[in-house]
PDB file of C-alpha atoms in Angstrom:
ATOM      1  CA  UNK E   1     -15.586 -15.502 -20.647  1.00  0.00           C
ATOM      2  CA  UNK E   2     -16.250 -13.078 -23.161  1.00  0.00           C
ATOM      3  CA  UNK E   3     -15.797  -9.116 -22.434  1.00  0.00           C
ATOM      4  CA  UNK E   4     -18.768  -8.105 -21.375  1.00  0.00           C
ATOM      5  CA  UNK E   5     -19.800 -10.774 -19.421  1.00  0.00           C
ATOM      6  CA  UNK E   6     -20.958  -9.719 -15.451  1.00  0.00           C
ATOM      7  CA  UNK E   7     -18.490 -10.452 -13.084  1.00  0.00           C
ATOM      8  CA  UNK E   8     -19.531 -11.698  -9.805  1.00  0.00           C
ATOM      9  CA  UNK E   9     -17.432  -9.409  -6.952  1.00  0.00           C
ATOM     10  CA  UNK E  10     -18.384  -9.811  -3.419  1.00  0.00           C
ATOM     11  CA  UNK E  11     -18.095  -5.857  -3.304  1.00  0.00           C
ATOM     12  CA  UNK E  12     -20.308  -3.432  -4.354  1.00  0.00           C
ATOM     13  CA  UNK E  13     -23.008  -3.363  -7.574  1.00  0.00           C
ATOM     14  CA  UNK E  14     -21.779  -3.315 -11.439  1.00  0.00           C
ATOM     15  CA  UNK E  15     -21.345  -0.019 -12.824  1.00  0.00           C
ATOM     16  CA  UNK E  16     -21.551   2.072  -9.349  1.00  0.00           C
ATOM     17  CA  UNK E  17     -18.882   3.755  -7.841  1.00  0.00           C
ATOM     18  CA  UNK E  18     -17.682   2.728  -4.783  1.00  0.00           C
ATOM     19  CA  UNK E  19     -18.086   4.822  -1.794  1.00  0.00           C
ATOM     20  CA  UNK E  20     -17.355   4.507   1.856  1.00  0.00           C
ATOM     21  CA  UNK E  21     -18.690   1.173   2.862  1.00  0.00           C
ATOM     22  CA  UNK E  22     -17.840  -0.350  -0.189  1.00  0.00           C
ATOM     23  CA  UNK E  23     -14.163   0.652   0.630  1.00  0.00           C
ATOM     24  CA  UNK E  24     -14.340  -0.231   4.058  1.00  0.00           C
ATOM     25  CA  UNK E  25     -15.806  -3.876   3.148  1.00  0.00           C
ATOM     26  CA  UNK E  26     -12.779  -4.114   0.475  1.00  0.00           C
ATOM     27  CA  UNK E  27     -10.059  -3.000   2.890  1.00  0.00           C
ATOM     28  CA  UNK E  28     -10.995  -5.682   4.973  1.00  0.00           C
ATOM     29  CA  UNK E  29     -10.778  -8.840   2.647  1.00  0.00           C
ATOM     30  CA  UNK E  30      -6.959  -7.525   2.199  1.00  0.00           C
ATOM     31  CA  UNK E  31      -3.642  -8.379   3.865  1.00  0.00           C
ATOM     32  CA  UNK E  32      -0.445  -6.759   4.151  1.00  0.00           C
ATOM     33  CA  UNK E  33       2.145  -8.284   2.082  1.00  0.00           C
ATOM     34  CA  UNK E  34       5.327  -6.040   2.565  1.00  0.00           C
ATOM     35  CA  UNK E  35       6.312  -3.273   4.928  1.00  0.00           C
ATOM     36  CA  UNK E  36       8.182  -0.229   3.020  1.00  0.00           C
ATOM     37  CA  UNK E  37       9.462   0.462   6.569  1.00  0.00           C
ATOM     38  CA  UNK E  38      10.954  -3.255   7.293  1.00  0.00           C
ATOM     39  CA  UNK E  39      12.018  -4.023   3.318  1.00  0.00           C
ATOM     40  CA  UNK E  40      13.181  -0.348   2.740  1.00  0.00           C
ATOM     41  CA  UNK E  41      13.897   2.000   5.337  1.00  0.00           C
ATOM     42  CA  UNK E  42      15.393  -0.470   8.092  1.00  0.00           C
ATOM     43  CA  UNK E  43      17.841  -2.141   5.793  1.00  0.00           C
ATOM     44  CA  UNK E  44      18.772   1.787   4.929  1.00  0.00           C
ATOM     45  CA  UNK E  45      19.528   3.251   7.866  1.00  0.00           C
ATOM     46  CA  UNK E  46      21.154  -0.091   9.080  1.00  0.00           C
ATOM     47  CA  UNK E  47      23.435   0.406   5.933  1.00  0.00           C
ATOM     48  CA  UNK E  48      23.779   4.179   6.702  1.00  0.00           C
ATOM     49  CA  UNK E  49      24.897   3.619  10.323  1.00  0.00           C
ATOM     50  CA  UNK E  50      27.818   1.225   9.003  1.00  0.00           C
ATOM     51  CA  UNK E  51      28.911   3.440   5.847  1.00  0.00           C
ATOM     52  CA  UNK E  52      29.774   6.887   5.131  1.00  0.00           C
ATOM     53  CA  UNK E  53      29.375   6.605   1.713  1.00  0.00           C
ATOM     54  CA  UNK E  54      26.575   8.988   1.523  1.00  0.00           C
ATOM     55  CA  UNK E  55      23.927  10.580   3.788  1.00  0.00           C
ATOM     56  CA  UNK E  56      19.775  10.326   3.041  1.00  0.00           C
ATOM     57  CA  UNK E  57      17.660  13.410   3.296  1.00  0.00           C
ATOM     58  CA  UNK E  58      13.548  12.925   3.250  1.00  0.00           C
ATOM     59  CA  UNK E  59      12.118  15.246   0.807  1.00  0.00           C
ATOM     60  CA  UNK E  60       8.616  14.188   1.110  1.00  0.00           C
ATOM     61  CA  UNK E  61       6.124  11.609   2.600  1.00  0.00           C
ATOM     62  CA  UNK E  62       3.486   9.405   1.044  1.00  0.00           C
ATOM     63  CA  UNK E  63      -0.273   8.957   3.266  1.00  0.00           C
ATOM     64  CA  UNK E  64      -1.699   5.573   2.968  1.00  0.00           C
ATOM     65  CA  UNK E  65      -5.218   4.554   3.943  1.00  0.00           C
ATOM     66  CA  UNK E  66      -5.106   2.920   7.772  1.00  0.00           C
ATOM     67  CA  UNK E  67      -2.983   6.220   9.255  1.00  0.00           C
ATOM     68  CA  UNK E  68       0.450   4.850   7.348  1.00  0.00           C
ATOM     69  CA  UNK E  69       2.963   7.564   6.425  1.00  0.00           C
ATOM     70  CA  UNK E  70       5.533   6.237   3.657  1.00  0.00           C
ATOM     71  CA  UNK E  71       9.027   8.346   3.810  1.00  0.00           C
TER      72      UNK E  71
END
């Protein structure tokens, strides 16, 4: 497949931006593969509670589409 050949994507038409819908549709052909709160900040404050090696402080979150609020 050369460079410039069309690619067929269920989402959306070649060469326009997407907007809502075409987001929406996206968004809903995907899966969760990982949880930052299960992989990352369980395991940490799990560690935390047995240690007093050090102490965490938040210093800012991160807003993900579907209401998700990353520490």
């Amino acid at each position: 497949m050369g460079r410039n050949a069309p690619v067929n994507y269920p989402v959306g038409t070649l060469g326009k931006p997407w907007q809502a819908p075409e987001k929406a549709q996206w968004l809903q052909t995907r899966r969760v593969h990982r949880s930052y709160k299960k992989d990352v900040v369980e395991p940490l404050l799990e560690f935390m509670t047995k240690s007093n090696a050090f102490t965490a402080k938040q210093y800012g979150t991160l807003d993900v589409e579907g209401g998700e609020s990353l520490p």
